[in-house]
Amino acid sequence: MEVLEQGIGKLFTDPDADKAREFFRKKSRRMENKLMTLKDAIAKYVHDGDYLAIGGFGAIRTPIAACHEIVRQRRKKLAFCGHTSTHDFQILAAGKCFDRVDIAYIVGLEARGLSTVARKYMESGEVEVTEWTNYCLSARMKAAAMGVSFVPIRNIMGTDTFKYSGAKKIKCPFTGQYYVLMPALYPDVSVIHVHEADVYGNSRIRGITISDLDLARASKRLIITAERIVSTETFRNEPTYTSIPFYLADAVCEVPFGSYPGNMPYEYFSDEEHFNEWLQTEKDPEAFEQFLEKNIYSCETHFDYIRKNGGIEKMWELRAKELMVDNNAK
Amino acid sequence: MEVLEQGIGKLFTDPDADKAREFFRKKSRRMENKLMTLKDAIAKYVHDGDYLAIGGFGAIRTPIAACHEIVRQRRKKLAFCGHTSTHDFQILAAGKCFDRVDIAYIVGLEARGLSTVARKYMESGEVEVTEWTNYCLSARMKAAAMGVSFVPIRNIMGTDTFKYSGAKKIKCPFTGQYYVLMPALYPDVSVIHVHEADVYGNSRIRGITISDLDLARASKRLIITAERIVSTETFRNEPTYTSIPFYLADAVCEVPFGSYPGNMPYEYFSDEEHFNEWLQTEKDPEAFEQFLEKNIYSCETHFDYIRKNGGIEKMWELRAKELMVDNNAK
Amino acid sequence: MADYNAMEMMICSAARELEDGSTVGVGTGAPCAAAMLAQKTGSSNLTIMFEAGGIAPQLPEMPISVGDSRTTWKAVMASGMCEIMETACRGMLDYTFLGGAQIDMYGNLNSTRIGDDHQKPKVRFPGSGGANDFGSFAWRMMVMTPQDAKRFVERVSYITTPGWLEGGDSRAKSGLPLNAGPYKIITNMAVMDFEPESKRMRIISINHGYSEKDVLDNCGFELLKAPRIIETSPPTDEELRILRDEVDPLKLVIGR
Amino acid sequence: MADYNAMEMMICSAARELEDGSTVGVGTGAPCAAAMLAQKTGSSNLTIMFEAGGIAPQLPEMPISVGDSRTTWKAVMASGMCEIMETACRGMLDYTFLGGAQIDMYGNLNSTRIGDDHQKPKVRFPGSGGANDFGSFAWRMMVMTPQDAKRFVERVSYITTPGWLEGGDSRAKSGLPLNAGPYKIITNMAVMDFEPESKRMRIISINHGYSEKDVLDNCGFELLKAPRIIETSPPTDEELRILRDEVDPLKLVIGR
């Protein structure tokens, strides 16, 4: 297979499908209780040096509680999948948890602006980067989910995004057209936040899935954080709506409001005031250190964080905002 | 891209992604009323010589009414996608509608046995064949759905299935492992039977989807037959559950019991007596001719066919069987 | 010893191979019965998958099709073909059961045709369906089949689904996923596996009521023999009771 | 003539480009406002898609993120990244709006970095996100941006998202989907398209209140000129009313 051109970016994971198979061969398929605290799940399944991917869309259905816990447990030298990442990236950059990033979208929070701290970290030279696009990384997860080492796609050709990527350009043997091959991305560990899960890891997502269906399948280890634990019958009564089957999951953690201050579709809208506080506080290193101490390091659980930022009243306010109804809660 | 080995099977469709793009560029994306009779839909969108694919799993959620209509309108020289095909294949073979077949599974009806007529037709030399597997054809649809000309997979290597396929074997430039490339399959026209659709073509499927999500996206023209037409609000109120968005569909036909005598999950079970009648009658050419005359050619609609085979009482009996409840209907 | 027929014997043998906590991709008929029996006799944590998309159903009765409604009855997920096959390709499918018109000494299967003219075969069979897929991807492929010399042939006339191909390391060299392949062949007369180096089929146990000669006479190629050939354990009363009363009360499979 | 600001002018210009019955992939902010305005002013059958998965929502207000709940409010489907990007790659996405820190004469966009050391850039921007994807796949890519010579540069220092690359047939030769590429560039001063042969940016209309000299002075490269340059039609009262009252009543975008 003649490679016509290739990016100079490094691959931070091995796309070898047979090696992945050997890993998956040993992964448990038992339908057994995987419920544990988030603290235990992060301690057990996220290791220094791992390649980590975070589900959701940066600040939508993103396991923010898990990102805090990773920072709190002071994980270091992770490789990070910077796919649709916004607030998740901002948190992990604040903890300097990673030193390698596959970049599609980083340092920004969309319409909210850019993270000073994340940007500074990415400009420091301390972080090794390889460049992609959101769809490139989705396609890389899809290749892994398919159990192969690459898939062909049609973007990035002719651009610097290709030049700094780890992709390879070839000619399609059926049509003679050019394609770029995306190497499979098998993360060591991922965290995905869902609406409902049972104790075995069967999970349901409502609303957009972004790239999480492929991510769940591509990941060697998978931590599910869920708004609610529900009975297994919930799944067995409507198997059409299962997003993630149990055998993909290694740990299941019940984390209500686990996406706060982000948006959880159908549950609560994002807390824009709090996002603004993050972005503003970041500009003053000392103030930001105190901010992190207050909001992450000194918290035992996600409930602590929520209590410090408006508590249950705030949650119900965000719920009303999400549903676009008047707030009837007291 | 060096091809190490390739199958001798012919490709009955063009995998060229740019040519497909030119077609899709002109395809309407208007949200407009596409409701029409099945007769009109087949007349308008299924032409002699077309490459045809049929959704479902042979006798499960398969648009049987549409297969009858294609036979009734005496379509000829179709190419057919023999992917998970059982009763659909049997019907179209009875009408000798096709003369080229991509084969994964044909002539059989699983545990029910083999179709004499379909088998004889396939042994006649009148039908040109290329060999694949069910997943090969799923992957070919997936490639088309992705808008590319191929995807790599890991089966069929070393077998005669590869030898008689249209696949090509190459080496992965990332890992040095061998892969077979599946050329994209963009059918000219497909028919998919769904539980619910609105007049624009938004559709919902309950239960297994087999390969229909990719098929709907891969197809140049798509006819939806639905058990029920529902309001568009049904979709807008729960956009999570939409299986097929409106802009993929060209025609929408309300065909209650449209999968009969096959199984429609959550609606009605298969009519095993009637399947047995098909299989037995096929053994006597003259009797089978009368059988076709009665059940297909002389029917104006699918309701005519149902009336001749037990009518509404039979439908409610099959419904009770499907739901595994006692039959309370009179 | 309990009275039982050949099909019951095969199903009980097959069920015992299915380790608790594993996954199995099955078709209709005997394989499905074996998986259901395994779930009720020690492997309650066995996950059944069907190629059309059904995952971990609580099968209320024998399905007629691998896609019918029974395959998602109280299932944990109703998915699709790619979900199942790609799960298998990722290495998450432990076992599968396949069949065919012919099987050869390396476990290759023919379910496509008899006759040399591919475009005009003497006898046309259904083709691969999902067999080649499961046979390529599952770690351990098994076959349950009646044994006779017409079916057990030296070389199948057409390889629909890969066994160990030409034996030795030929499968590993082909590009198919490494370390997966045929595991056990279960017939009415015996159980066979594959000699680790040559990958040739060999007898490991013989069913009660049959002799080694029966097995050899009803095979169209030279069968190797394991260092120690034992008698296959016959079905227990408990296995038979569950098979007959709970798994297949209508005798759709065991009545054949 | 009605009173309006530059952002309102750009949004109205952009909205007019969106043909009824077409599809558009948008981000937050001005592009989203333009699509919403188009739907309310003649293109009621315009389908909006968001990269995170939202398809054809009835947007109740401006989204903060291309994935937030508003992007699936009364949508016909809540899908995912691959669904959207592959729909675009298949040729079903007509328009997209993109932006960047820099744009050059061929419509190439930089949203990645300033500075030559890729591993230690002077300024790091977010990167492609879905921009390269939409820009590669959509038939017609548009940009809405304020015009100044620092932004409109001869060659972007890093091509994040492809425009016409090096002009001429270089994009067609690159392997990107054929016949897709930059279409209109809409600024506070003018509207530009691309000369069909050279694919160089050229002025086609100038906004009221600006001269050709303003446009040329605020561009870091030599702009071509269309055979006939007209004045961009200013926003109508009706457009402004709808934009202000219905599309962006909180002035999140037009208040800037």
mmCIF file of N, CA and C in Angstrom, chain D residues 80-172:
data_model
loop_
_atom_site.group_PDB
_atom_site.id
_atom_site.type_symbol
_atom_site.label_atom_id
_atom_site.label_comp_id
_atom_site.label_asym_id
_atom_site.label_seq_id
_atom_site.Cartn_x
_atom_site.Cartn_y
_atom_site.Cartn_z
ATOM 1 N N GLY D 80 -25.248 12.444 15.797
ATOM 2 C CA GLY D 80 -23.892 12.596 16.318
ATOM 3 C C GLY D 80 -22.954 13.171 15.266
ATOM 4 N N MET D 81 -21.715 13.301 15.650
ATOM 5 C CA MET D 81 -20.689 13.889 14.792
ATOM 6 C C MET D 81 -20.566 13.158 13.457
ATOM 7 N N CYS D 82 -20.469 11.830 13.492
ATOM 8 C CA CYS D 82 -20.296 11.086 12.241
ATOM 9 C C CYS D 82 -21.510 11.240 11.346
ATOM 10 N N GLU D 83 -22.696 11.217 11.920
ATOM 11 C CA GLU D 83 -23.906 11.377 11.109
ATOM 12 C C GLU D 83 -23.834 12.684 10.322
ATOM 13 N N ILE D 84 -23.459 13.751 10.999
ATOM 14 C CA ILE D 84 -23.438 15.062 10.345
ATOM 15 C C ILE D 84 -22.318 15.145 9.310
ATOM 16 N N MET D 85 -21.119 14.760 9.717
ATOM 17 C CA MET D 85 -19.978 14.914 8.811
ATOM 18 C C MET D 85 -20.075 13.962 7.624
ATOM 19 N N GLU D 86 -20.651 12.793 7.836
ATOM 20 C CA GLU D 86 -20.768 11.854 6.728
ATOM 21 C C GLU D 86 -21.916 12.238 5.799
ATOM 22 N N THR D 87 -22.940 12.861 6.344
ATOM 23 C CA THR D 87 -23.995 13.422 5.494
ATOM 24 C C THR D 87 -23.382 14.497 4.595
ATOM 25 N N ALA D 88 -22.512 15.295 5.189
ATOM 26 C CA ALA D 88 -21.823 16.338 4.421
ATOM 27 C C ALA D 88 -20.896 15.703 3.379
ATOM 28 N N CYS D 89 -20.177 14.684 3.777
ATOM 29 C CA CYS D 89 -19.228 14.037 2.867
ATOM 30 C C CYS D 89 -19.959 13.348 1.709
ATOM 31 N N ARG D 90 -21.158 12.861 1.957
ATOM 32 C CA ARG D 90 -21.938 12.241 0.881
ATOM 33 C C ARG D 90 -22.454 13.270 -0.129
ATOM 34 N N GLY D 91 -22.354 14.553 0.227
ATOM 35 C CA GLY D 91 -22.791 15.571 -0.720
ATOM 36 C C GLY D 91 -24.155 16.148 -0.417
ATOM 37 N N MET D 92 -24.616 15.983 0.812
ATOM 38 C CA MET D 92 -25.949 16.463 1.175
ATOM 39 C C MET D 92 -25.917 17.799 1.929
ATOM 40 N N LEU D 93 -24.730 18.365 2.125
ATOM 41 C CA LEU D 93 -24.650 19.656 2.828
ATOM 42 C C LEU D 93 -24.288 20.753 1.828
ATOM 43 N N ASP D 94 -25.195 21.715 1.671
ATOM 44 C CA ASP D 94 -24.996 22.747 0.656
ATOM 45 C C ASP D 94 -24.073 23.862 1.116
ATOM 46 N N TYR D 95 -24.333 24.355 2.324
ATOM 47 C CA TYR D 95 -23.602 25.531 2.783
ATOM 48 C C TYR D 95 -22.969 25.306 4.146
ATOM 49 N N THR D 96 -21.897 26.045 4.398
ATOM 50 C CA THR D 96 -21.419 26.163 5.769
ATOM 51 C C THR D 96 -20.800 27.541 5.939
ATOM 52 N N PHE D 97 -20.766 28.013 7.157
ATOM 53 C CA PHE D 97 -20.085 29.265 7.498
ATOM 54 C C PHE D 97 -18.919 28.948 8.414
ATOM 55 N N LEU D 98 -17.758 29.483 8.092
ATOM 56 C CA LEU D 98 -16.596 29.251 8.945
ATOM 57 C C LEU D 98 -15.905 30.574 9.253
ATOM 58 N N GLY D 99 -14.944 30.521 10.146
ATOM 59 C CA GLY D 99 -14.181 31.723 10.464
ATOM 60 C C GLY D 99 -12.750 31.346 10.790
ATOM 61 N N GLY D 100 -11.972 32.327 11.231
ATOM 62 C CA GLY D 100 -10.593 32.020 11.576
ATOM 63 C C GLY D 100 -9.852 33.284 11.923
ATOM 64 N N ALA D 101 -8.645 33.097 12.459
ATOM 65 C CA ALA D 101 -7.810 34.253 12.803
ATOM 66 C C ALA D 101 -7.247 34.886 11.545
ATOM 67 N N GLN D 102 -7.041 34.065 10.520
ATOM 68 C CA GLN D 102 -6.515 34.568 9.251
ATOM 69 C C GLN D 102 -7.245 33.928 8.076
ATOM 70 N N ILE D 103 -7.356 34.695 6.990
ATOM 71 C CA ILE D 103 -7.880 34.147 5.737
ATOM 72 C C ILE D 103 -7.006 34.682 4.616
ATOM 73 N N ASP D 104 -6.772 33.876 3.587
ATOM 74 C CA ASP D 104 -5.908 34.363 2.508
ATOM 75 C C ASP D 104 -6.664 34.487 1.195
ATOM 76 N N MET D 105 -5.948 34.820 0.139
ATOM 77 C CA MET D 105 -6.567 35.151 -1.145
ATOM 78 C C MET D 105 -7.286 33.970 -1.779
ATOM 79 N N TYR D 106 -6.987 32.778 -1.335
ATOM 80 C CA TYR D 106 -7.677 31.592 -1.854
ATOM 81 C C TYR D 106 -8.750 31.076 -0.883
ATOM 82 N N GLY D 107 -8.979 31.848 0.177
ATOM 83 C CA GLY D 107 -10.014 31.440 1.117
ATOM 84 C C GLY D 107 -9.559 30.384 2.110
ATOM 85 N N ASN D 108 -8.249 30.140 2.179
ATOM 86 C CA ASN D 108 -7.749 29.224 3.207
ATOM 87 C C ASN D 108 -7.858 29.893 4.572
ATOM 88 N N LEU D 109 -8.122 29.090 5.598
ATOM 89 C CA LEU D 109 -8.352 29.648 6.933
ATOM 90 C C LEU D 109 -7.362 29.091 7.953
ATOM 91 N N ASN D 110 -6.906 29.972 8.828
ATOM 92 C CA ASN D 110 -6.038 29.558 9.938
ATOM 93 C C ASN D 110 -6.768 29.774 11.257
ATOM 94 N N SER D 111 -7.032 28.706 11.957
ATOM 95 C CA SER D 111 -7.584 28.816 13.321
ATOM 96 C C SER D 111 -6.769 27.955 14.272
ATOM 97 N N THR D 112 -5.464 27.775 13.926
ATOM 98 C CA THR D 112 -4.623 26.873 14.714
ATOM 99 C C THR D 112 -3.543 27.590 15.513
ATOM 100 N N ARG D 113 -2.719 28.382 14.826
ATOM 101 C CA ARG D 113 -1.625 29.001 15.577
ATOM 102 C C ARG D 113 -0.994 30.162 14.818
ATOM 103 N N ILE D 114 -0.297 31.001 15.574
ATOM 104 C CA ILE D 114 0.631 31.991 15.047
ATOM 105 C C ILE D 114 1.991 31.621 15.617
ATOM 106 N N GLY D 115 3.021 31.727 14.787
ATOM 107 C CA GLY D 115 4.369 31.339 15.224
ATOM 108 C C GLY D 115 4.788 30.075 14.522
ATOM 109 N N ASP D 116 6.092 29.900 14.316
ATOM 110 C CA ASP D 116 6.558 28.813 13.467
ATOM 111 C C ASP D 116 6.757 27.489 14.187
ATOM 112 N N ASP D 117 7.004 27.553 15.502
ATOM 113 C CA ASP D 117 7.272 26.305 16.225
ATOM 114 C C ASP D 117 5.937 25.658 16.596
ATOM 115 N N HIS D 118 5.613 24.588 15.896
ATOM 116 C CA HIS D 118 4.288 24.004 16.107
ATOM 117 C C HIS D 118 4.113 23.482 17.528
ATOM 118 N N GLN D 119 5.196 22.959 18.102
ATOM 119 C CA GLN D 119 5.086 22.403 19.442
ATOM 120 C C GLN D 119 5.139 23.501 20.517
ATOM 121 N N LYS D 120 5.529 24.713 20.100
ATOM 122 C CA LYS D 120 5.573 25.829 21.058
ATOM 123 C C LYS D 120 5.183 27.110 20.334
ATOM 124 N N PRO D 121 3.918 27.214 20.010
ATOM 125 C CA PRO D 121 3.468 28.343 19.180
ATOM 126 C C PRO D 121 3.440 29.643 19.962
ATOM 127 N N LYS D 122 3.549 30.761 19.224
ATOM 128 C CA LYS D 122 3.421 32.076 19.856
ATOM 129 C C LYS D 122 2.019 32.245 20.419
ATOM 130 N N VAL D 123 1.054 31.973 19.537
ATOM 131 C CA VAL D 123 -0.348 32.024 19.979
ATOM 132 C C VAL D 123 -1.033 30.740 19.552
ATOM 133 N N ARG D 124 -1.673 30.108 20.492
ATOM 134 C CA ARG D 124 -2.401 28.888 20.175
ATOM 135 C C ARG D 124 -3.898 29.192 20.101
ATOM 136 N N PHE D 125 -4.505 28.829 18.981
ATOM 137 C CA PHE D 125 -5.960 28.915 18.833
ATOM 138 C C PHE D 125 -6.558 27.522 18.990
ATOM 139 N N PRO D 126 -7.893 27.442 18.971
ATOM 140 C CA PRO D 126 -8.505 26.125 19.232
ATOM 141 C C PRO D 126 -8.174 25.026 18.234
ATOM 142 N N GLY D 127 -7.849 25.360 16.992
ATOM 143 C CA GLY D 127 -7.620 24.306 16.001
ATOM 144 C C GLY D 127 -8.820 24.170 15.089
ATOM 145 N N SER D 128 -8.869 23.090 14.376
ATOM 146 C CA SER D 128 -9.927 22.919 13.384
ATOM 147 C C SER D 128 -11.310 22.807 13.997
ATOM 148 N N GLY D 129 -11.434 22.060 15.107
ATOM 149 C CA GLY D 129 -12.785 21.652 15.496
ATOM 150 C C GLY D 129 -13.389 20.950 14.296
ATOM 151 N N GLY D 130 -14.619 21.306 13.963
ATOM 152 C CA GLY D 130 -15.248 20.711 12.785
ATOM 153 C C GLY D 130 -15.079 21.561 11.535
ATOM 154 N N ALA D 131 -14.245 22.603 11.602
ATOM 155 C CA ALA D 131 -14.151 23.550 10.480
ATOM 156 C C ALA D 131 -13.577 22.900 9.229
ATOM 157 N N ASN D 132 -12.455 22.216 9.379
ATOM 158 C CA ASN D 132 -11.860 21.562 8.223
ATOM 159 C C ASN D 132 -12.844 20.557 7.619
ATOM 160 N N ASP D 133 -13.594 19.888 8.470
ATOM 161 C CA ASP D 133 -14.556 18.879 8.005
ATOM 162 C C ASP D 133 -15.646 19.535 7.153
ATOM 163 N N PHE D 134 -16.299 20.515 7.721
ATOM 164 C CA PHE D 134 -17.347 21.225 6.977
ATOM 165 C C PHE D 134 -16.749 21.892 5.730
ATOM 166 N N GLY D 135 -15.575 22.490 5.902
ATOM 167 C CA GLY D 135 -14.945 23.194 4.778
ATOM 168 C C GLY D 135 -14.507 22.256 3.664
ATOM 169 N N SER D 136 -14.211 21.017 4.018
ATOM 170 C CA SER D 136 -13.827 20.033 3.008
ATOM 171 C C SER D 136 -15.047 19.483 2.283
ATOM 172 N N PHE D 137 -16.144 19.332 3.019
ATOM 173 C CA PHE D 137 -17.279 18.561 2.494
ATOM 174 C C PHE D 137 -18.438 19.404 1.933
ATOM 175 N N ALA D 138 -18.723 20.566 2.555
ATOM 176 C CA ALA D 138 -19.884 21.356 2.112
ATOM 177 C C ALA D 138 -19.627 21.867 0.694
ATOM 178 N N TRP D 139 -20.673 21.910 -0.118
ATOM 179 C CA TRP D 139 -20.504 22.377 -1.494
ATOM 180 C C TRP D 139 -20.019 23.821 -1.517
ATOM 181 N N ARG D 140 -20.582 24.634 -0.633
ATOM 182 C CA ARG D 140 -20.249 26.053 -0.653
ATOM 183 C C ARG D 140 -19.899 26.537 0.747
ATOM 184 N N MET D 141 -18.659 26.921 0.907
ATOM 185 C CA MET D 141 -18.197 27.413 2.210
ATOM 186 C C MET D 141 -18.199 28.935 2.195
ATOM 187 N N MET D 142 -18.740 29.509 3.248
ATOM 188 C CA MET D 142 -18.761 30.977 3.348
ATOM 189 C C MET D 142 -18.099 31.416 4.647
ATOM 190 N N VAL D 143 -17.661 32.673 4.631
ATOM 191 C CA VAL D 143 -17.027 33.236 5.819
ATOM 192 C C VAL D 143 -17.674 34.578 6.102
ATOM 193 N N MET D 144 -17.973 34.831 7.354
ATOM 194 C CA MET D 144 -18.453 36.144 7.785
ATOM 195 C C MET D 144 -17.413 36.663 8.749
ATOM 196 N N THR D 145 -16.815 37.781 8.444
ATOM 197 C CA THR D 145 -15.709 38.249 9.290
ATOM 198 C C THR D 145 -15.511 39.744 9.126
ATOM 199 N N PRO D 146 -15.049 40.407 10.193
ATOM 200 C CA PRO D 146 -14.665 41.804 10.017
ATOM 201 C C PRO D 146 -13.432 41.864 9.110
ATOM 202 N N GLN D 147 -13.358 42.936 8.327
ATOM 203 C CA GLN D 147 -12.257 43.009 7.369
ATOM 204 C C GLN D 147 -11.144 43.913 7.864
ATOM 205 N N ASP D 148 -9.936 43.369 7.962
ATOM 206 C CA ASP D 148 -8.757 44.201 8.189
ATOM 207 C C ASP D 148 -7.532 43.479 7.644
ATOM 208 N N ALA D 149 -6.492 44.257 7.442
ATOM 209 C CA ALA D 149 -5.323 43.747 6.733
ATOM 210 C C ALA D 149 -4.564 42.700 7.545
ATOM 211 N N LYS D 150 -4.759 42.684 8.853
ATOM 212 C CA LYS D 150 -4.076 41.670 9.670
ATOM 213 C C LYS D 150 -4.759 40.310 9.537
ATOM 214 N N ARG D 151 -6.037 40.355 9.253
ATOM 215 C CA ARG D 151 -6.799 39.122 9.119
ATOM 216 C C ARG D 151 -6.767 38.598 7.673
ATOM 217 N N PHE D 152 -6.860 39.512 6.730
ATOM 218 C CA PHE D 152 -6.834 39.146 5.311
ATOM 219 C C PHE D 152 -5.394 39.187 4.814
ATOM 220 N N VAL D 153 -4.717 38.046 4.887
ATOM 221 C CA VAL D 153 -3.276 38.004 4.596
ATOM 222 C C VAL D 153 -2.998 37.271 3.280
ATOM 223 N N GLU D 154 -1.866 37.590 2.691
ATOM 224 C CA GLU D 154 -1.466 37.003 1.400
ATOM 225 C C GLU D 154 -1.511 35.468 1.479
ATOM 226 N N ARG D 155 -0.809 34.914 2.451
ATOM 227 C CA ARG D 155 -0.882 33.471 2.687
ATOM 228 C C ARG D 155 -1.042 33.261 4.175
ATOM 229 N N VAL D 156 -1.992 32.466 4.577
ATOM 230 C CA VAL D 156 -2.143 32.179 6.006
ATOM 231 C C VAL D 156 -0.891 31.426 6.458
ATOM 232 N N SER D 157 -0.503 31.628 7.706
ATOM 233 C CA SER D 157 0.742 30.988 8.144
ATOM 234 C C SER D 157 0.530 29.506 8.430
ATOM 235 N N TYR D 158 -0.724 29.097 8.454
ATOM 236 C CA TYR D 158 -1.037 27.688 8.713
ATOM 237 C C TYR D 158 -2.420 27.436 8.127
ATOM 238 N N ILE D 159 -2.549 26.490 7.217
ATOM 239 C CA ILE D 159 -3.872 26.185 6.650
ATOM 240 C C ILE D 159 -4.572 25.166 7.539
ATOM 241 N N THR D 160 -5.493 25.659 8.366
ATOM 242 C CA THR D 160 -6.297 24.743 9.175
ATOM 243 C C THR D 160 -7.379 24.122 8.301
ATOM 244 N N THR D 161 -8.082 24.982 7.571
ATOM 245 C CA THR D 161 -9.231 24.570 6.768
ATOM 246 C C THR D 161 -8.969 24.971 5.326
ATOM 247 N N PRO D 162 -9.217 24.040 4.403
ATOM 248 C CA PRO D 162 -8.875 24.346 3.011
ATOM 249 C C PRO D 162 -9.829 25.339 2.388
ATOM 250 N N GLY D 163 -9.241 26.334 1.697
ATOM 251 C CA GLY D 163 -10.007 27.148 0.761
ATOM 252 C C GLY D 163 -9.736 26.530 -0.595
ATOM 253 N N TRP D 164 -9.336 27.374 -1.547
ATOM 254 C CA TRP D 164 -8.947 26.826 -2.859
ATOM 255 C C TRP D 164 -7.461 26.470 -2.866
ATOM 256 N N LEU D 165 -6.881 26.300 -1.665
ATOM 257 C CA LEU D 165 -5.478 25.908 -1.485
ATOM 258 C C LEU D 165 -4.542 26.875 -2.207
ATOM 259 N N GLU D 166 -3.874 26.450 -3.284
ATOM 260 C CA GLU D 166 -2.986 27.380 -3.994
ATOM 261 C C GLU D 166 -3.650 27.942 -5.231
ATOM 262 N N GLY D 167 -4.977 27.832 -5.295
ATOM 263 C CA GLY D 167 -5.707 28.375 -6.435
ATOM 264 C C GLY D 167 -5.672 27.453 -7.640
ATOM 265 N N GLY D 168 -6.274 27.923 -8.738
ATOM 266 C CA GLY D 168 -6.346 27.110 -9.965
ATOM 267 C C GLY D 168 -7.008 25.787 -9.660
ATOM 268 N N ASP D 169 -6.417 24.696 -10.139
ATOM 269 C CA ASP D 169 -7.039 23.388 -9.904
ATOM 270 C C ASP D 169 -6.376 22.645 -8.743
ATOM 271 N N SER D 170 -5.643 23.392 -7.900
ATOM 272 C CA SER D 170 -4.889 22.710 -6.830
ATOM 273 C C SER D 170 -5.817 21.981 -5.855
ATOM 274 N N ARG D 171 -6.981 22.541 -5.591
ATOM 275 C CA ARG D 171 -7.896 21.860 -4.668
ATOM 276 C C ARG D 171 -8.444 20.582 -5.315
ATOM 277 N N ALA D 172 -8.824 20.663 -6.572
ATOM 278 C CA ALA D 172 -9.331 19.477 -7.268
ATOM 279 C C ALA D 172 -8.275 18.370 -7.269
#
